[in-house]
Short mmCIF file of C-alpha atoms in Angstrom, two decimals:
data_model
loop_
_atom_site.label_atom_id
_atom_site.label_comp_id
_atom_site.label_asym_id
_atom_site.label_seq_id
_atom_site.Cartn_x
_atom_site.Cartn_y
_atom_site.Cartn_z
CA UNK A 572 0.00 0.00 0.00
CA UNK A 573 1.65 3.28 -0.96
CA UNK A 574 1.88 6.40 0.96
CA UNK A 575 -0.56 8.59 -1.39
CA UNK A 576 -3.00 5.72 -0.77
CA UNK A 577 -2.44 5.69 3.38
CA UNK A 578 -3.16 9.70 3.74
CA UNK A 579 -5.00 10.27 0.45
CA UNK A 580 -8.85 10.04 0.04
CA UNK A 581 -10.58 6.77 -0.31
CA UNK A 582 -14.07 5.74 0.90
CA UNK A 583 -14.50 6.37 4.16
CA UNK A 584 -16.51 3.03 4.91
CA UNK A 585 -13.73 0.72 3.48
CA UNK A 586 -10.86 2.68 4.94
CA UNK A 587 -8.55 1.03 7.34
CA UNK A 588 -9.86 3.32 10.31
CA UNK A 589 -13.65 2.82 9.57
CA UNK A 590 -13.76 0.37 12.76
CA UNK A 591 -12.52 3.53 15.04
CA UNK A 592 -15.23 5.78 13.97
CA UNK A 593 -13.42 7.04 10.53
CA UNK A 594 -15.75 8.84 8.59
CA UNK A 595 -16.72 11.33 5.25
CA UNK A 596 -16.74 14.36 7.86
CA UNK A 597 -13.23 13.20 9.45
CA UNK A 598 -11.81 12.59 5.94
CA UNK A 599 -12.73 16.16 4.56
CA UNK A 600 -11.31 17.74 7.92
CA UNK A 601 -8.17 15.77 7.21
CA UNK A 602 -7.51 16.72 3.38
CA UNK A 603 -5.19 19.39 4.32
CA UNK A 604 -2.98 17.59 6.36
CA UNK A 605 -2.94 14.81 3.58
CA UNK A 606 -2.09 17.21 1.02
CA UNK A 607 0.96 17.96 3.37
CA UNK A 608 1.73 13.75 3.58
CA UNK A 609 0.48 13.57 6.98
CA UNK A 610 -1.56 10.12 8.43
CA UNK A 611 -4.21 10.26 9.76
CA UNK A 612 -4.54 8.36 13.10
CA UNK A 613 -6.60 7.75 15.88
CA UNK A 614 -4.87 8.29 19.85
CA UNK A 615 -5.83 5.09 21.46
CA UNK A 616 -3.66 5.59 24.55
CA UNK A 617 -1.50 8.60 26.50
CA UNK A 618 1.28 8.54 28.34
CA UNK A 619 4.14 10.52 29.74
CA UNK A 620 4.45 13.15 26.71
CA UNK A 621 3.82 10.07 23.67
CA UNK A 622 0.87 8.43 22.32
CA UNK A 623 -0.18 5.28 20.67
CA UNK A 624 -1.99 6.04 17.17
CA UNK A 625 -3.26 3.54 15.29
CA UNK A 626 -2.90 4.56 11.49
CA UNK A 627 -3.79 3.29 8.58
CA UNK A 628 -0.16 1.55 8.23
CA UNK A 629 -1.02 -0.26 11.84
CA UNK A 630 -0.69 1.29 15.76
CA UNK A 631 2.60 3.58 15.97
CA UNK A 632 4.27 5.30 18.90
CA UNK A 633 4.53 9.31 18.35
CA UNK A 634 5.41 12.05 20.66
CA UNK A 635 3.57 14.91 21.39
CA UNK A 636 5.43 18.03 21.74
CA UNK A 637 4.06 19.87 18.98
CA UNK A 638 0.66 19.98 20.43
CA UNK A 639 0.66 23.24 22.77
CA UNK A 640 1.67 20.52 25.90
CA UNK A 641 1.56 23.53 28.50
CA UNK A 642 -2.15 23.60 28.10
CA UNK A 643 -4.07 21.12 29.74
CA UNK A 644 -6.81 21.81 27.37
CA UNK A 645 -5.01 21.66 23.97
CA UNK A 646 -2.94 18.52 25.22
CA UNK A 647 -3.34 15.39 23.10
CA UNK A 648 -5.83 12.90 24.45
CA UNK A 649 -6.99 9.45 24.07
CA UNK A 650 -9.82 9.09 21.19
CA UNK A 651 -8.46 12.32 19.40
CA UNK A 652 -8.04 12.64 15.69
CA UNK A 653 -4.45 13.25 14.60
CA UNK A 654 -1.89 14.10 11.86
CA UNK A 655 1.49 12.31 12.04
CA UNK A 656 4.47 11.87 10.37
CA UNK A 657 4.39 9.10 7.70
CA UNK A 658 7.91 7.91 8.85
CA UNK A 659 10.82 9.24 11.20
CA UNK A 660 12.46 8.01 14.43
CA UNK A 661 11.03 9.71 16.38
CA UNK A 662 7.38 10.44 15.13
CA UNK A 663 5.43 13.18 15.85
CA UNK A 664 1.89 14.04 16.33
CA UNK A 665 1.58 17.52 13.82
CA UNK A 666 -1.78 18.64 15.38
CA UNK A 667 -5.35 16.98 16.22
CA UNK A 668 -8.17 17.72 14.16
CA UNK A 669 -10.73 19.71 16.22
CA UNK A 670 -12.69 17.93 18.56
CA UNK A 671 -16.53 17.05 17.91
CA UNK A 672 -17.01 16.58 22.12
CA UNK A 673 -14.55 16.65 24.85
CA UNK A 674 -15.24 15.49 28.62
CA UNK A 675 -13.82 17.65 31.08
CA UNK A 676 -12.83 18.02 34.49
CA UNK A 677 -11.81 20.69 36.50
CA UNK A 678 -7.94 20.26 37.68
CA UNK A 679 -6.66 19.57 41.61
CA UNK A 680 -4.63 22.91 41.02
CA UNK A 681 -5.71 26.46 42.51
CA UNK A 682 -5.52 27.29 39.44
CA UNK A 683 -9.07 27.43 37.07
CA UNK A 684 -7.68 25.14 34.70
CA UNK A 685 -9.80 22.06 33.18
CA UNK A 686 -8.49 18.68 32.60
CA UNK A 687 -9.62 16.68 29.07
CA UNK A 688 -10.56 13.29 29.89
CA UNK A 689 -11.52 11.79 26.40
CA UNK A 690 -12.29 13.27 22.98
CA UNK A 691 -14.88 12.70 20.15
CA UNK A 692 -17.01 10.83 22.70
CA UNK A 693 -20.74 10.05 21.63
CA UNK A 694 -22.26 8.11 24.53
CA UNK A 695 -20.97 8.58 28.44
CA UNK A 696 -21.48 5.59 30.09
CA UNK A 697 -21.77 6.62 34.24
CA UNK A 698 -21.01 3.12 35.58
CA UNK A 699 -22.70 2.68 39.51
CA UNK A 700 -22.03 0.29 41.48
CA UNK A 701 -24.87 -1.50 43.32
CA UNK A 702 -22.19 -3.14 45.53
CA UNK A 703 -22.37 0.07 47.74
CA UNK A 704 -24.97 2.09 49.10
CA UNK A 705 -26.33 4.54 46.07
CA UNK A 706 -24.57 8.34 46.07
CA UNK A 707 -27.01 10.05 43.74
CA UNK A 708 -25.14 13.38 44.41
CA UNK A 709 -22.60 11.63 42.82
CA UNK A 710 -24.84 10.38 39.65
CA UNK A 711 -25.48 14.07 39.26
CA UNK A 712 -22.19 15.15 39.36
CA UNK A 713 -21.08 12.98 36.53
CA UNK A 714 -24.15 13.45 34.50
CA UNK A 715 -23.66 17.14 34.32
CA UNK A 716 -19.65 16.43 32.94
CA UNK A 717 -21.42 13.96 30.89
CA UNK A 718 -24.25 16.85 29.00
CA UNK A 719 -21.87 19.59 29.17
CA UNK A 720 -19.63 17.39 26.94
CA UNK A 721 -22.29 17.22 24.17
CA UNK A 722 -22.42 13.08 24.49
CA UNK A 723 -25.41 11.26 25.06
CA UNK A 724 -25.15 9.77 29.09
CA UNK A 725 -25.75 6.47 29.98
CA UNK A 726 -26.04 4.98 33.31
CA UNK A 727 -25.10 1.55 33.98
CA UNK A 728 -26.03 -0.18 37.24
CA UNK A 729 -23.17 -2.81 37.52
CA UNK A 730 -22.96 -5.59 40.00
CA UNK A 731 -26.46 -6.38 39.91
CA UNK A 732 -26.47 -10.02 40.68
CA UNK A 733 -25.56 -8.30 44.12
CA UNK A 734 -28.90 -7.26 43.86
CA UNK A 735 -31.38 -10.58 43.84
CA UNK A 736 -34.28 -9.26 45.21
CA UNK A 737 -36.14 -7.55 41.92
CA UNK A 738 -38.56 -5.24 44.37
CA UNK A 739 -35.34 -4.17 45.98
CA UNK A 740 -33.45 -3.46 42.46
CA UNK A 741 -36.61 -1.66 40.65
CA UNK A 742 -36.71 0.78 43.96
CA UNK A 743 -32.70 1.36 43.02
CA UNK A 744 -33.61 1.63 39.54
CA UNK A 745 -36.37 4.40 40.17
CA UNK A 746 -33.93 6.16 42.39
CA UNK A 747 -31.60 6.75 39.73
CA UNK A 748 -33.82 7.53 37.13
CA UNK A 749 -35.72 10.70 39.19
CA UNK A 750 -31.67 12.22 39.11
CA UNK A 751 -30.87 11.24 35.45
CA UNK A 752 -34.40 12.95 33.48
CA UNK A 753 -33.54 11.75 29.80
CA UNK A 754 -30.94 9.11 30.30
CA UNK A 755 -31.21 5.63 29.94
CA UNK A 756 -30.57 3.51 33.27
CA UNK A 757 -29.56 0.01 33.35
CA UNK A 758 -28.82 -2.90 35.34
CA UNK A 759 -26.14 -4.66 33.93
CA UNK A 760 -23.93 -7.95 35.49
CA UNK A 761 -21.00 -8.13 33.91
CA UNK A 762 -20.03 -11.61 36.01
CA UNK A 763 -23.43 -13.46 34.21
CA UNK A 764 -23.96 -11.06 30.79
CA UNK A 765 -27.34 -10.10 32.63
CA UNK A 766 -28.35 -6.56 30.69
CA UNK A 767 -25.45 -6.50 28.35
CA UNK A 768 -26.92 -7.07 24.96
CA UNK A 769 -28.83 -3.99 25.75
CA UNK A 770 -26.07 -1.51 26.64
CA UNK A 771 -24.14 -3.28 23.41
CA UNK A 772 -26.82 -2.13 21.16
CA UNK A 773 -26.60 2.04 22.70
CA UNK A 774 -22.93 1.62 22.41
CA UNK A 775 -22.66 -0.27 19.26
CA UNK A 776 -22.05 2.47 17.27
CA UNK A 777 -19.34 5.33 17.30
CA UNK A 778 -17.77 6.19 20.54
CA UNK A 779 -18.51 5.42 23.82
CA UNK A 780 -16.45 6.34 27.16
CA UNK A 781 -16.63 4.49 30.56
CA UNK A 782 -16.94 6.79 33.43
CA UNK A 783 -17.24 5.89 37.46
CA UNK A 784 -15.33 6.28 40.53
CA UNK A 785 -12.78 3.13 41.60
CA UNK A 786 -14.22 -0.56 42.18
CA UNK A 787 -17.14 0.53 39.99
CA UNK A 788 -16.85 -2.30 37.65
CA UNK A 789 -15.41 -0.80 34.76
CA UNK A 790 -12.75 -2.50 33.54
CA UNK A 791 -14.91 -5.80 34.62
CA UNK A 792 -17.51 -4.33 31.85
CA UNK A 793 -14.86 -3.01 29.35
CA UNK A 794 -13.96 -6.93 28.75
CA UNK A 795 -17.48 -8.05 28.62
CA UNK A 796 -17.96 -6.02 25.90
CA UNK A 797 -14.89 -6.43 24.21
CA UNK A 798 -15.36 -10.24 24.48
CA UNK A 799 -11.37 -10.88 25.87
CA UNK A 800 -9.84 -9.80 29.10
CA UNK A 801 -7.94 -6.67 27.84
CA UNK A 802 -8.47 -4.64 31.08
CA UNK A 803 -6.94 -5.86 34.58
CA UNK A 804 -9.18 -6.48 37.27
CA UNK A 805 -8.82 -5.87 40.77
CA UNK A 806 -11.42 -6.85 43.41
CA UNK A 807 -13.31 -4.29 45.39
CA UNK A 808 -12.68 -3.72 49.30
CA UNK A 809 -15.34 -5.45 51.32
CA UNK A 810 -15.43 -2.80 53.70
CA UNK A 811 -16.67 -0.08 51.45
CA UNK A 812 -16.75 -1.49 48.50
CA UNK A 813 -13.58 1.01 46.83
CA UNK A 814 -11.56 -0.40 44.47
CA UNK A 815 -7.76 0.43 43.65
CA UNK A 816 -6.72 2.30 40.09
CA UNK A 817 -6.85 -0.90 38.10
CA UNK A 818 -6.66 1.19 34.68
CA UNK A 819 -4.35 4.00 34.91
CA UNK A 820 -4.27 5.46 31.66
CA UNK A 821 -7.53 5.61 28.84
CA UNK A 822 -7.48 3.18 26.73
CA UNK A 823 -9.41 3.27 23.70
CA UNK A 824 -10.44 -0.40 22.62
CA UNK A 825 -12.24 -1.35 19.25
CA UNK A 826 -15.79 -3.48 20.24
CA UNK A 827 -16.21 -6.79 18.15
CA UNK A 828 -19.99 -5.53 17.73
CA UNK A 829 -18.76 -2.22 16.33
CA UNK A 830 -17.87 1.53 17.75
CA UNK A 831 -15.14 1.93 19.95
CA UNK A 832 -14.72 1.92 23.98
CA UNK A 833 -12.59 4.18 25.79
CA UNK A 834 -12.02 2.74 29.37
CA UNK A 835 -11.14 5.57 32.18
CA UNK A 836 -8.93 5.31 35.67
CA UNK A 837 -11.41 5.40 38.55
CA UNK A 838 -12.55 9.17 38.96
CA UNK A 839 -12.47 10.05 42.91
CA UNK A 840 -12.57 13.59 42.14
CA UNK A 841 -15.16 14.60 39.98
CA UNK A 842 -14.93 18.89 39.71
CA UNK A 843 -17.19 20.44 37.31
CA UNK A 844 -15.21 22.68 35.07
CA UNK A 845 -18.36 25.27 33.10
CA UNK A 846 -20.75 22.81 33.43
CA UNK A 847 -23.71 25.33 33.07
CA UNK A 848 -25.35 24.03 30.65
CA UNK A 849 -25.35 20.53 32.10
CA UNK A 850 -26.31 21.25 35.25
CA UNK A 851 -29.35 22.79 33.85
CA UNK A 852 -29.80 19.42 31.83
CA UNK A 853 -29.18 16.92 34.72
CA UNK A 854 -31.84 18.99 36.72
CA UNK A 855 -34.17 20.12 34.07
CA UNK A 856 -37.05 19.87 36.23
CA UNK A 857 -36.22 22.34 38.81
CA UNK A 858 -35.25 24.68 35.65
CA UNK A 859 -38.60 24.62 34.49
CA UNK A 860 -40.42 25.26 37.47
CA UNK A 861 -37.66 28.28 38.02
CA UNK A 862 -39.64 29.77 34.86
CA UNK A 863 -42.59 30.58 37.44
CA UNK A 864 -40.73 31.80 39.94
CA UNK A 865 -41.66 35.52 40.57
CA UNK A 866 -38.01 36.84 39.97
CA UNK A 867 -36.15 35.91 36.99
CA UNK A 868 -33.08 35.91 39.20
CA UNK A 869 -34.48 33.77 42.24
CA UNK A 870 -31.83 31.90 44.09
CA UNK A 871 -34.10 28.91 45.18
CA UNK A 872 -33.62 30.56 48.91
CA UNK A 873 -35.82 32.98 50.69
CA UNK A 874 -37.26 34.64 48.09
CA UNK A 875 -40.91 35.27 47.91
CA UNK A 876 -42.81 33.59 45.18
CA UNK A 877 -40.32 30.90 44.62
CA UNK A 878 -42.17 28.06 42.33
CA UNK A 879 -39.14 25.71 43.00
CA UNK A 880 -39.73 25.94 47.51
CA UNK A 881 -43.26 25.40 47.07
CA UNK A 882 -42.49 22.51 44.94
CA UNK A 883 -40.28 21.19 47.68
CA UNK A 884 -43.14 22.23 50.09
CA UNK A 885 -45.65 20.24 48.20
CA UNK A 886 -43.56 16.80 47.68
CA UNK A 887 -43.44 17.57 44.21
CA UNK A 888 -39.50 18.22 44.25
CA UNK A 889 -37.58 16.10 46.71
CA UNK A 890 -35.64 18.65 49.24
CA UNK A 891 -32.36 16.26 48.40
CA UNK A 892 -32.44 17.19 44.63
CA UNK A 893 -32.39 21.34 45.12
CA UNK A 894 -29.62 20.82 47.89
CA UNK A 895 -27.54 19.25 45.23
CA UNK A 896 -28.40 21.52 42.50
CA UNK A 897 -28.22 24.35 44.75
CA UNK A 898 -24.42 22.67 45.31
CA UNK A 899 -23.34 22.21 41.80
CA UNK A 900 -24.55 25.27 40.63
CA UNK A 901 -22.58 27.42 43.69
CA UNK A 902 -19.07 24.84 42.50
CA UNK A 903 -19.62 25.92 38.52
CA UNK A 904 -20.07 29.45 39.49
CA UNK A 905 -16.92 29.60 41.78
CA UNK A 906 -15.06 27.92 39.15
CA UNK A 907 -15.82 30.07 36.18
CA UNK A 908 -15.67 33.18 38.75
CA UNK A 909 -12.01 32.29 38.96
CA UNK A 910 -11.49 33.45 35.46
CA UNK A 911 -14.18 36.47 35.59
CA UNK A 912 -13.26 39.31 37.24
CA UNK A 913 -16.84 41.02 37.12
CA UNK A 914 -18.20 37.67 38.04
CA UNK A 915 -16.17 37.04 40.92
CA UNK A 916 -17.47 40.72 41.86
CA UNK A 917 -20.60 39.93 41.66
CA UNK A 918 -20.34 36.77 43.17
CA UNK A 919 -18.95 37.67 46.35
CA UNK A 920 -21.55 41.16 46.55
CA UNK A 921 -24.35 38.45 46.67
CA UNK A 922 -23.05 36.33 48.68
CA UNK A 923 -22.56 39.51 51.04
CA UNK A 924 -26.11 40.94 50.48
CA UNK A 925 -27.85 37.52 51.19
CA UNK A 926 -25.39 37.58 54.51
CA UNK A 927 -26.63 41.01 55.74
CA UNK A 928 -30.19 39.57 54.45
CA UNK A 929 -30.19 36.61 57.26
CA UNK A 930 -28.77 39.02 59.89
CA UNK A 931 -31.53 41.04 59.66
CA UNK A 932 -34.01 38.11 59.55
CA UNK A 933 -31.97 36.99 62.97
CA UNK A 934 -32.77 40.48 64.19
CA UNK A 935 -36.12 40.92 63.34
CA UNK A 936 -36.88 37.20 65.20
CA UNK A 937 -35.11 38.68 67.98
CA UNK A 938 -37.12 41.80 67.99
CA UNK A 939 -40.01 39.71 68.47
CA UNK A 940 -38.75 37.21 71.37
CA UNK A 941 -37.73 40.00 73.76
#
């Protein structure tokens, strides 16, 4: 197979990369790097400054200096699209092609920086384990990552042979599915194949990534759906059910029943990094009934009129789900505020108006005991 051939147009459903999501609209965005004799290639794994790419000439080992590596945004990352050198020793990833999605995190650093977790991602696959008592703060938390990245969440209930009794796992199931509006929520047992054929046919086409905190189940699911123990296992601690990093780098692994699976270290911090937008989505509900509140800017607090307290007031809104979107929504704002000036202002003059607001309630009660 000659060079021209390797980098050069062909049909995108017969080309070498079709199985990792290769496609018309990647091939067009290529064309100018193949005019230059670049290869395409698909990042399958990251590590320490190099990547593997797997090219149409067959998985190759490529640094990554050119690519802006200061920048924890612009860094190469696992399921990216990338141009690199045809031959050399060593290679070199030229650039990435720009991302369709991106999963992000905000960094451990004092710094507002975010973290990119996996690229070009169509479905987010939340993996819960049922082996521990349900966080559904938690749920949230990775749901909103999950929207804001423009994939499609999934949530996968693993370990459910833990779960015999099928009163107790439908309760579980319900639970879930009030804190994930618009997302599909299995039960899946990796250990017996209960649920799988299910989650294979959501993820059987273009890219899915495995998300969920350590001991989860996820590289016990990544083989069951690639059909061959590819990802180490680890058991989970019996005394609260954590696991250890079994998978310490992504991995991007091609399914046998097509699409592609990118499988994630265990996530114990999970910091939204401008998650707006999904926050809004994971708790659309309390977003609409904010639409009849009586101020357009109503904090959800003590402000007369509020359509989203009465809801909680009424049992229409469970009290748990504003508490955590009142918390995710005060962690995005800090987070962008760190990189807004006039937001960080305003931020901090509401926080102190709403201060001198309770004093005065505190007084006024006062007034009334003496």
């Amino acid at each position: 197979m000659s060079l021209s051939s390797l980098a050069g147009p062909s049909s995108s459903s017969s080309h070498p990369l079709a199985p990792y999501g290769w496609d018309a609209d990647w091939e067009a965005e290529f064309a100018p790097h193949a005019e230059q004799g670049y290869l395409p290639g698909r990042v399958v794994r990251v590590d320490r400054g190099q990547c593997d790419v797997v090219t149409p000439a067959g998985v190759v080992r490529a640094d990554t200096e050119f690519v802006v590596p200061r920048d924890p945004m612009k860094v190469v990352c696992t399921g990216d699209w990338v141009a690199v050198d045809p031959d050399g020793d060593p290679r070199y990833v030229r650039t990435y092609l720009p991302r369709r999605t991106a999963f992000v995190r905000s960094t451990s650093s004092k710094r507002s920086e975010g973290q990119i977790l996996a690229a070009n991602v169509d479905h987010a696959v939340v993996a819960v384990s049922l082996a521990v008592e349900l966080d559904l703060g938690r749920v949230e938390r990775f749901l909103a990552l999950a929207w804001e990245s423009g994939a499609q969440p999934v949530v996968a209930l693993t370990k459910a042979d833990l779960v015999p009794d099928p009163v107790t796992l439908a309760h579980l199931v319900q639970d879930v599915e009030a804190s994930a509006p618009g997302v599909p929520v299995l039960t899946v047992s990796a250990l017996h194949g209960d649920g799988l054929d299910v989650l294979v046919a959501l993820v059987g086409s273009g890219t899915s990534v495995l998300l969920g905190q350590s001991g989860a189940g996820k590289s016990t699911l990544a083989n069951a759906l690639v059909g061959a123990d590819v990802m180490d296992v680890q058991a989970a601690r019996d005394i609260d059910g954590k696991g250890r990093h079994t998978t310490t780098t992504r991995n991007l692994l091609a399914l046998p029943s097509g699409g592609v699976l990118i499988d994630t270290p265990g996530l114990r911090g999970v910091g939204l990094f401008d998650a707006e937008s999904g926050v809004g989505q994971v708790f659309s509900e309390i977003e609409e009934l904010a639409e009849r509140c009586r101020f357009h800017d109503c904090a959800h607090e003590t402000e007369p009129g509020c359509a989203v307290r009465s809801a909680v007031e009424s049992g229409e809104l469970p009290a748990r789900r504003l508490a955590s979107y009142r918390k995710l929504v005060r962690e995005n704002q800090w987070i962008v505020a760190k990189t807004d000036a006039r937001l960080r202002t305003e931020i901090k003059k509401d926080w102190k108006r709403k201060g001198a607001e309770g004093r005065a309630a505190m007084e006024a009660k006062r007034g009334r005991w003496s």
